[in-house]
mmCIF file of C-alpha atoms and ligand atoms in Angstrom:
data_model
loop_
_atom_site.group_PDB
_atom_site.id
_atom_site.type_symbol
_atom_site.label_atom_id
_atom_site.label_comp_id
_atom_site.label_asym_id
_atom_site.label_seq_id
_atom_site.Cartn_x
_atom_site.Cartn_y
_atom_site.Cartn_z
ATOM 1 C CA MET A 1 -0.061 0.087 0.242
ATOM 2 C CA THR A 2 1.442 3.461 -0.857
ATOM 3 C CA LEU A 3 0.955 6.528 1.563
ATOM 4 C CA ASP A 4 -1.425 7.903 -0.522
ATOM 5 C CA SER A 5 -3.677 4.977 -0.714
ATOM 6 C CA ALA A 6 -3.289 4.950 3.211
ATOM 7 C CA GLN A 7 -3.823 8.332 3.928
ATOM 8 C CA SER A 8 -7.092 8.153 1.598
ATOM 9 C CA MET A 9 -8.242 4.993 3.193
ATOM 10 C CA SER A 10 -8.102 6.365 6.416
ATOM 11 C CA VAL A 11 -10.082 9.701 5.417
ATOM 12 C CA SER A 12 -12.698 7.321 4.012
ATOM 13 C CA MET A 13 -12.814 5.392 7.085
ATOM 14 C CA SER A 14 -12.915 8.322 9.803
ATOM 15 C CA THR A 15 -16.011 10.135 7.355
ATOM 16 C CA VAL A 16 -17.785 6.858 6.894
ATOM 17 C CA ALA A 17 -19.930 5.919 10.084
ATOM 18 C CA PRO A 18 -18.940 2.670 11.607
ATOM 19 C CA HIS A 19 -21.647 -0.521 11.124
ATOM 20 C CA GLY A 20 -22.329 -2.745 13.513
ATOM 21 C CA SER A 21 -22.225 -6.574 12.736
ATOM 22 C CA LEU A 22 -23.192 -9.598 13.928
ATOM 23 C CA THR A 23 -20.690 -12.049 15.595
ATOM 24 C CA GLU A 24 -21.215 -15.699 16.903
ATOM 25 C CA LEU A 25 -20.389 -15.735 20.316
ATOM 26 C CA ALA A 26 -21.641 -19.344 21.274
ATOM 27 C CA ASP A 27 -23.412 -21.909 19.254
ATOM 28 C CA GLY A 28 -26.776 -20.105 18.231
ATOM 29 C CA VAL A 29 -26.153 -16.989 20.092
ATOM 30 C CA HIS A 30 -24.806 -13.640 18.482
ATOM 31 C CA ALA A 31 -24.294 -10.208 19.395
ATOM 32 C CA PHE A 32 -24.577 -7.142 17.027
ATOM 33 C CA VAL A 33 -22.257 -4.559 18.622
ATOM 34 C CA GLN A 34 -22.056 -0.849 17.183
ATOM 35 C CA PRO A 35 -18.838 0.741 17.759
ATOM 36 C CA ASP A 36 -18.006 2.881 19.580
ATOM 37 C CA GLY A 37 -20.925 2.663 22.102
ATOM 38 C CA GLY A 38 -21.524 6.424 22.581
ATOM 39 C CA TRP A 39 -24.936 8.120 22.575
ATOM 40 C CA CYS A 40 -27.296 5.961 20.350
ATOM 41 C CA LEU A 41 -25.069 3.486 19.270
ATOM 42 C CA ASN A 42 -26.356 0.424 21.367
ATOM 43 C CA ASN A 43 -25.822 -3.538 21.080
ATOM 44 C CA ALA A 44 -28.222 -6.223 20.098
ATOM 45 C CA GLY A 45 -28.197 -9.911 20.482
ATOM 46 C CA LEU A 46 -29.633 -12.703 18.640
ATOM 47 C CA ILE A 47 -30.277 -16.064 19.713
ATOM 48 C CA VAL A 48 -31.174 -18.584 16.990
ATOM 49 C CA GLY A 49 -32.715 -21.869 17.938
ATOM 50 C CA ALA A 50 -34.121 -24.676 15.578
ATOM 51 C CA ASP A 51 -37.311 -23.268 15.121
ATOM 52 C CA ARG A 52 -37.688 -20.046 16.901
ATOM 53 C CA THR A 53 -35.106 -17.072 16.852
ATOM 54 C CA VAL A 54 -35.088 -13.969 19.492
ATOM 55 C CA LEU A 55 -33.589 -10.550 18.736
ATOM 56 C CA VAL A 56 -32.969 -8.805 21.809
ATOM 57 C CA ASP A 57 -33.131 -4.841 21.006
ATOM 58 C CA THR A 58 -33.057 -3.279 17.675
ATOM 59 C CA ALA A 59 -31.099 0.222 16.548
ATOM 60 C CA ALA A 60 -31.827 3.905 16.539
ATOM 61 C CA THR A 61 -32.000 4.819 12.984
ATOM 62 C CA GLU A 62 -33.652 3.253 9.789
ATOM 63 C CA ALA A 63 -30.583 2.560 8.448
ATOM 64 C CA ARG A 64 -28.891 1.075 11.486
ATOM 65 C CA ALA A 65 -31.950 -1.059 11.803
ATOM 66 C CA ARG A 66 -31.711 -2.112 8.418
ATOM 67 C CA ARG A 67 -28.225 -3.002 8.903
ATOM 68 C CA LEU A 68 -29.065 -5.036 11.749
ATOM 69 C CA ARG A 69 -31.989 -6.833 9.619
ATOM 70 C CA ASP A 70 -29.632 -7.635 6.995
ATOM 71 C CA GLU A 71 -27.163 -9.275 9.246
ATOM 72 C CA VAL A 72 -29.986 -10.840 11.111
ATOM 73 C CA GLU A 73 -31.348 -12.367 7.523
ATOM 74 C CA ARG A 74 -27.926 -13.309 6.759
ATOM 75 C CA VAL A 75 -28.199 -15.715 9.614
ATOM 76 C CA VAL A 76 -31.946 -16.469 10.004
ATOM 77 C CA PRO A 77 -33.528 -15.798 6.256
ATOM 78 C CA GLY A 78 -37.101 -14.376 7.282
ATOM 79 C CA GLY A 79 -35.809 -12.619 10.338
ATOM 80 C CA PRO A 80 -36.785 -13.194 14.226
ATOM 81 C CA ASP A 81 -40.056 -14.462 15.716
ATOM 82 C CA PHE A 82 -39.807 -12.333 18.785
ATOM 83 C CA VAL A 83 -38.091 -9.165 19.211
ATOM 84 C CA VAL A 84 -37.286 -8.475 23.228
ATOM 85 C CA ASN A 85 -37.059 -4.304 24.366
ATOM 86 C CA THR A 86 -34.863 -4.591 27.205
ATOM 87 C CA HIS A 87 -36.240 -0.721 28.079
ATOM 88 C CA PHE A 88 -37.890 2.099 26.443
ATOM 89 C CA HIS A 89 -34.859 4.136 25.018
ATOM 90 C CA GLY A 90 -35.188 4.889 21.327
ATOM 91 C CA ASP A 91 -31.795 3.287 20.325
ATOM 92 C CA HIS A 92 -33.119 0.151 21.599
ATOM 93 C CA THR A 93 -36.550 0.230 20.326
ATOM 94 C CA LEU A 94 -37.163 2.719 17.453
ATOM 95 C CA GLY A 95 -35.875 -0.031 14.833
ATOM 96 C CA ASN A 96 -38.664 -2.365 15.755
ATOM 97 C CA GLY A 97 -40.495 -1.460 12.855
ATOM 98 C CA GLN A 98 -38.041 -3.169 10.819
ATOM 99 C CA PHE A 99 -38.899 -6.721 12.311
ATOM 100 C CA ALA A 100 -42.665 -6.316 13.765
ATOM 101 C CA PRO A 101 -45.448 -7.046 12.950
ATOM 102 C CA LYS A 102 -44.405 -10.090 11.401
ATOM 103 C CA ALA A 103 -41.984 -10.399 14.758
ATOM 104 C CA VAL A 104 -43.921 -10.265 18.114
ATOM 105 C CA VAL A 105 -42.179 -7.612 20.327
ATOM 106 C CA VAL A 106 -42.319 -8.469 23.649
ATOM 107 C CA ALA A 107 -41.112 -6.203 26.922
ATOM 108 C CA HIS A 108 -41.945 -5.285 30.565
ATOM 109 C CA GLU A 109 -45.656 -3.927 30.677
ATOM 110 C CA GLY A 110 -43.729 -0.606 32.090
ATOM 111 C CA THR A 111 -41.646 -0.587 29.212
ATOM 112 C CA ARG A 112 -44.558 -0.121 26.719
ATOM 113 C CA ALA A 113 -45.970 2.370 29.036
ATOM 114 C CA ASP A 114 -42.891 4.130 29.000
ATOM 115 C CA SER A 115 -42.278 3.714 25.086
ATOM 116 C CA GLU A 116 -45.690 5.223 24.342
ATOM 117 C CA GLU A 117 -44.898 8.211 26.663
ATOM 118 C CA ALA A 118 -41.584 8.920 24.937
ATOM 119 C CA GLY A 119 -42.663 8.437 21.473
ATOM 120 C CA LEU A 120 -40.101 9.643 19.121
ATOM 121 C CA GLY A 121 -38.806 12.288 21.277
ATOM 122 C CA VAL A 122 -35.132 11.262 20.897
ATOM 123 C CA CYS A 123 -35.264 12.371 17.496
ATOM 124 C CA ASP A 124 -35.953 16.141 18.627
ATOM 125 C CA ILE A 125 -32.867 15.582 20.748
ATOM 126 C CA TRP A 126 -30.822 15.029 17.917
ATOM 127 C CA PRO A 127 -32.446 16.930 15.123
ATOM 128 C CA GLU A 128 -29.260 16.689 12.858
ATOM 129 C CA VAL A 129 -29.324 12.820 12.853
ATOM 130 C CA ARG A 130 -30.781 11.324 9.770
ATOM 131 C CA TRP A 131 -33.576 9.030 11.670
ATOM 132 C CA GLY A 132 -35.118 7.966 8.490
ATOM 133 C CA GLU A 133 -38.429 6.040 9.002
ATOM 134 C CA THR A 134 -38.618 4.954 12.415
ATOM 135 C CA PRO A 135 -42.380 4.093 13.170
ATOM 136 C CA LEU A 136 -43.359 3.602 17.055
ATOM 137 C CA MET A 137 -44.015 -0.055 17.259
ATOM 138 C CA LEU A 138 -45.368 -0.505 20.870
ATOM 139 C CA PRO A 139 -44.890 -3.988 22.229
ATOM 140 C CA ASP A 140 -47.719 -6.508 21.506
ATOM 141 C CA LEU A 141 -46.694 -9.270 24.232
ATOM 142 C CA THR A 142 -45.984 -7.617 27.759
ATOM 143 C CA PHE A 143 -45.289 -9.268 31.274
ATOM 144 C CA GLU A 144 -43.917 -8.315 34.462
ATOM 145 C CA GLY A 145 -41.577 -10.269 36.595
ATOM 146 C CA SER A 146 -39.979 -12.833 34.680
ATOM 147 C CA MET A 147 -40.731 -14.788 31.459
ATOM 148 C CA THR A 148 -39.046 -17.517 29.304
ATOM 149 C CA LEU A 149 -39.264 -17.607 25.583
ATOM 150 C CA ARG A 150 -37.926 -20.837 24.027
ATOM 151 C CA ALA A 151 -35.700 -20.870 20.635
ATOM 152 C CA GLY A 152 -35.325 -24.485 20.025
ATOM 153 C CA GLY A 153 -33.766 -26.191 22.787
ATOM 154 C CA LEU A 154 -32.374 -22.628 23.736
ATOM 155 C CA ARG A 155 -34.329 -20.961 26.747
ATOM 156 C CA VAL A 156 -34.275 -17.355 26.873
ATOM 157 C CA GLU A 157 -34.913 -16.006 30.225
ATOM 158 C CA LEU A 158 -36.428 -12.605 30.464
ATOM 159 C CA ILE A 159 -35.797 -11.061 33.898
ATOM 160 C CA ASP A 160 -37.102 -7.928 35.453
ATOM 161 C CA VAL A 161 -34.170 -6.535 37.218
ATOM 162 C CA GLY A 162 -35.684 -2.785 37.376
ATOM 163 C CA PRO A 163 -35.889 -0.266 38.019
ATOM 164 C CA ALA A 164 -32.207 -0.077 37.411
ATOM 165 C CA HIS A 165 -30.969 2.161 34.094
ATOM 166 C CA THR A 166 -34.777 2.986 33.561
ATOM 167 C CA ALA A 167 -38.055 2.637 35.862
ATOM 168 C CA HIS A 168 -38.341 -0.984 34.138
ATOM 169 C CA ASP A 169 -35.375 -3.073 32.777
ATOM 170 C CA VAL A 170 -35.341 -6.597 31.514
ATOM 171 C CA VAL A 171 -32.532 -8.607 30.818
ATOM 172 C CA ALA A 172 -32.172 -11.491 28.378
ATOM 173 C CA TRP A 173 -30.271 -14.810 29.956
ATOM 174 C CA VAL A 174 -29.513 -17.824 27.932
ATOM 175 C CA PRO A 175 -28.422 -20.255 30.487
ATOM 176 C CA GLU A 176 -27.588 -23.337 28.060
ATOM 177 C CA ARG A 177 -24.717 -20.771 26.588
ATOM 178 C CA SER A 178 -24.194 -18.579 29.456
ATOM 179 C CA VAL A 179 -24.521 -15.788 27.818
ATOM 180 C CA LEU A 180 -26.389 -12.601 29.367
ATOM 181 C CA PHE A 181 -27.850 -9.430 27.454
ATOM 182 C CA THR A 182 -28.048 -6.804 29.772
ATOM 183 C CA GLY A 183 -29.394 -3.965 28.055
ATOM 184 C CA ASP A 184 -28.227 -0.920 29.443
ATOM 185 C CA VAL A 185 -27.992 -1.985 32.954
ATOM 186 C CA VAL A 186 -24.128 -2.520 32.069
ATOM 187 C CA TRP A 187 -21.765 -0.517 29.875
ATOM 188 C CA SER A 188 -18.566 -1.734 28.516
ATOM 189 C CA GLY A 189 -15.904 1.199 27.871
ATOM 190 C CA VAL A 190 -18.799 3.769 28.192
ATOM 191 C CA THR A 191 -19.995 6.049 30.819
ATOM 192 C CA PRO A 192 -22.984 4.419 32.328
ATOM 193 C CA PHE A 193 -26.168 6.939 32.251
ATOM 194 C CA VAL A 194 -28.878 6.560 34.976
ATOM 195 C CA LEU A 195 -30.608 9.784 34.751
ATOM 196 C CA PHE A 196 -33.845 7.907 33.641
ATOM 197 C CA GLY A 197 -33.289 5.218 36.643
ATOM 198 C CA THR A 198 -31.647 4.578 39.711
ATOM 199 C CA ILE A 199 -28.460 4.200 41.291
ATOM 200 C CA THR A 200 -29.130 2.271 44.124
ATOM 201 C CA GLY A 201 -31.263 -0.146 41.856
ATOM 202 C CA SER A 202 -28.693 -0.693 39.412
ATOM 203 C CA LEU A 203 -26.161 -1.824 42.236
ATOM 204 C CA ARG A 204 -28.666 -3.597 43.495
ATOM 205 C CA ALA A 205 -29.392 -5.402 39.570
ATOM 206 C CA LEU A 206 -25.908 -5.994 39.240
ATOM 207 C CA ASP A 207 -25.735 -8.107 42.110
ATOM 208 C CA GLU A 208 -28.868 -10.233 40.688
ATOM 209 C CA LEU A 209 -26.926 -10.359 37.471
ATOM 210 C CA ARG A 210 -23.548 -11.637 39.238
ATOM 211 C CA ALA A 211 -25.500 -14.307 40.757
ATOM 212 C CA LEU A 212 -26.485 -15.748 37.062
ATOM 213 C CA GLY A 213 -22.907 -16.412 36.779
ATOM 214 C CA ALA A 214 -22.648 -15.695 32.887
ATOM 215 C CA ARG A 215 -19.481 -16.360 31.243
ATOM 216 C CA THR A 216 -20.472 -13.692 28.406
ATOM 217 C CA VAL A 217 -21.870 -10.476 29.160
ATOM 218 C CA VAL A 218 -23.263 -8.287 26.306
ATOM 219 C CA PRO A 219 -23.500 -4.839 27.558
ATOM 220 C CA GLY A 220 -26.015 -2.406 26.138
ATOM 221 C CA HIS A 221 -23.192 -0.377 24.932
ATOM 222 C CA GLY A 222 -19.493 -0.992 24.096
ATOM 223 C CA PRO A 223 -17.789 -4.301 23.244
ATOM 224 C CA VAL A 224 -18.796 -7.808 24.583
ATOM 225 C CA GLY A 225 -16.829 -9.332 27.999
ATOM 226 C CA GLY A 226 -17.241 -11.084 31.071
ATOM 227 C CA THR A 227 -18.594 -10.232 34.292
ATOM 228 C CA GLU A 228 -15.777 -7.740 34.879
ATOM 229 C CA LEU A 229 -18.272 -5.582 33.045
ATOM 230 C CA LEU A 230 -20.603 -5.716 35.899
ATOM 231 C CA ASP A 231 -17.792 -4.770 38.482
ATOM 232 C CA ALA A 232 -16.752 -1.715 36.033
ATOM 233 C CA THR A 233 -20.371 -0.484 35.964
ATOM 234 C CA GLY A 234 -20.722 -1.068 39.795
ATOM 235 C CA ALA A 235 -17.473 0.934 40.430
ATOM 236 C CA TYR A 236 -18.483 3.882 38.548
ATOM 237 C CA LEU A 237 -21.846 3.829 40.126
ATOM 238 C CA ARG A 238 -20.277 3.799 43.638
ATOM 239 C CA TRP A 239 -18.108 6.739 42.748
ATOM 240 C CA LEU A 240 -20.957 8.676 41.344
ATOM 241 C CA GLN A 241 -22.523 8.205 44.720
ATOM 242 C CA ARG A 242 -19.508 9.473 46.816
ATOM 243 C CA ILE A 243 -19.125 12.719 44.281
ATOM 244 C CA ALA A 244 -23.003 13.343 45.115
ATOM 245 C CA GLU A 245 -22.526 12.836 48.637
ATOM 246 C CA ASP A 246 -19.496 14.963 48.943
ATOM 247 C CA GLY A 247 -21.496 17.543 46.564
ATOM 248 C CA VAL A 248 -24.510 17.672 48.768
ATOM 249 C CA ARG A 249 -22.271 17.860 52.016
ATOM 250 C CA GLU A 250 -20.399 20.986 50.464
ATOM 251 C CA GLY A 251 -23.989 22.345 49.210
ATOM 252 C CA LEU A 252 -22.810 22.125 45.468
ATOM 253 C CA THR A 253 -25.214 22.109 42.723
ATOM 254 C CA PRO A 254 -24.823 19.211 40.597
ATOM 255 C CA LEU A 255 -23.114 21.040 37.901
ATOM 256 C CA ALA A 256 -20.919 22.093 40.229
ATOM 257 C CA ALA A 257 -19.836 19.033 41.896
ATOM 258 C CA ALA A 258 -19.562 17.365 38.238
ATOM 259 C CA SER A 259 -17.066 20.646 37.204
ATOM 260 C CA ARG A 260 -15.115 19.853 40.182
ATOM 261 C CA ALA A 261 -15.039 16.108 40.397
ATOM 262 C CA ASP A 262 -11.812 14.582 38.988
ATOM 263 C CA LEU A 263 -12.884 11.651 36.702
ATOM 264 C CA GLY A 264 -9.610 9.640 37.080
ATOM 265 C CA ALA A 265 -9.569 6.176 36.091
ATOM 266 C CA PHE A 266 -13.218 6.999 34.504
ATOM 267 C CA ALA A 267 -11.796 9.956 32.014
ATOM 268 C CA PRO A 268 -11.337 7.370 29.445
ATOM 269 C CA LEU A 269 -14.882 6.069 29.137
ATOM 270 C CA VAL A 270 -16.926 7.530 26.013
ATOM 271 C CA ASP A 271 -19.155 10.513 27.027
ATOM 272 C CA SER A 272 -17.785 11.404 30.259
ATOM 273 C CA GLU A 273 -20.366 14.431 30.389
ATOM 274 C CA ARG A 274 -23.062 12.429 31.454
ATOM 275 C CA LEU A 275 -21.726 12.816 34.877
ATOM 276 C CA ALA A 276 -23.560 15.922 35.295
ATOM 277 C CA ALA A 277 -26.846 14.115 34.428
ATOM 278 C CA ASN A 278 -26.341 11.027 36.607
ATOM 279 C CA LEU A 279 -25.706 13.441 39.290
ATOM 280 C CA HIS A 280 -28.917 15.200 39.262
ATOM 281 C CA ARG A 281 -30.201 11.498 39.699
ATOM 282 C CA ALA A 282 -28.026 10.795 42.629
ATOM 283 C CA TYR A 283 -28.639 14.270 44.557
ATOM 284 C CA ALA A 284 -32.543 13.325 43.824
ATOM 285 C CA GLU A 285 -31.684 9.780 45.661
ATOM 286 C CA LEU A 286 -29.766 10.974 48.527
ATOM 287 C CA ASP A 287 -32.886 13.504 48.908
ATOM 288 C CA GLY A 288 -35.343 10.428 49.024
ATOM 289 C CA LEU A 289 -36.674 10.383 45.748
ATOM 290 C CA PRO A 290 -37.910 6.498 45.345
ATOM 291 C CA PRO A 291 -35.741 4.290 42.405
ATOM 292 C CA GLY A 292 -36.822 5.383 39.027
ATOM 293 C CA ALA A 293 -39.196 8.080 39.807
ATOM 294 C CA PRO A 294 -39.609 10.969 37.149
ATOM 295 C CA ILE A 295 -37.055 13.811 37.472
ATOM 296 C CA ASP A 296 -36.603 17.158 35.453
ATOM 297 C CA VAL A 297 -34.971 15.551 32.710
ATOM 298 C CA PRO A 298 -34.513 18.723 30.434
ATOM 299 C CA THR A 299 -32.966 20.609 33.470
ATOM 300 C CA ALA A 300 -30.312 17.621 33.693
ATOM 301 C CA PHE A 301 -29.460 17.850 29.953
ATOM 302 C CA GLY A 302 -29.025 21.738 30.168
ATOM 303 C CA ASP A 303 -26.337 20.705 32.917
ATOM 304 C CA MET A 304 -25.023 18.180 30.660
ATOM 305 C CA VAL A 305 -24.463 20.441 27.680
ATOM 306 C CA ALA A 306 -23.217 23.128 30.122
ATOM 307 C CA TYR A 307 -20.728 20.732 31.662
ATOM 308 C CA HIS A 308 -19.425 19.258 28.212
ATOM 309 C CA GLY A 309 -19.398 23.096 26.487
ATOM 310 C CA ARG A 310 -21.530 21.375 23.926
ATOM 311 C CA PRO A 311 -24.476 18.858 22.941
ATOM 312 C CA PRO A 312 -23.613 15.798 23.724
ATOM 313 C CA ALA A 313 -22.577 14.009 20.221
ATOM 314 C CA CYS A 314 -25.052 11.290 18.770
ATOM 315 C CA HIS A 315 -23.395 9.583 16.020
ATOM 316 C CA ALA A 316 -26.236 7.609 15.288
HETATM 317 ZN ZN1 ZN B 401 -30.879 3.123 27.265
#
């Protein structure tokens, strides 16, 4: 390769949005990972049995959901029978329309209500993103507690671990392959985001997930790993609690506490500006707000923009 071609390659690679791809993690169990896992770049999962297929989460934009559909079709012509929404956020749910109504969309009863309330609101946060056609396709099949789907010989246990990242969170556990799809209860190389959920609930949920003893963990955002991802997410959340406790004791606003905080080991995490919004949740919880209860989202987002010096970047 000549220097010229290497340079033009690096230019074209940096100007083209990275696309997700499907990787087989264990027999019949695949992960769809979208680098770099930042805002709206979520992961999805595919469990393929002899006669039934389950997709866990979709993608944010029409183009990304089509990409996911193409990748799924490569493995399962005809697409999945079930689509699970781990929680209501648009990056995990707006691609439902690429699979439903042929596929049955499954979610926690509370996630359906949250999705209905949120609508396509995420598109207004980042108007510059080419969202394409992302019709709101609400879950058809809802449950509370836990439910097991069966994909041939593979059980897909949908376990309600919320409130955690939001008021209602479901993980998908495939015990026969020891693979756990966590949704946004777990993050990998990406700053956890708990504005819509709870820190204490997230820590409790992480304990529940640890007890499953998964060999492979597919986080909601960022690279696939093992149970060290649960520990890393927990470490950030406990650090967040300490920053909040110090801030409250000293009478600082969440923004002031964020601005003063030394990110330390967490500095390399993608989208570090989430600290400012996370502190709003941490402060509210210290003030007695129940886990997952509604909070003033616009003010928290405003503080995140102020902390960051610009709006958070969504590369969807
Ligand atoms: Zn989320």
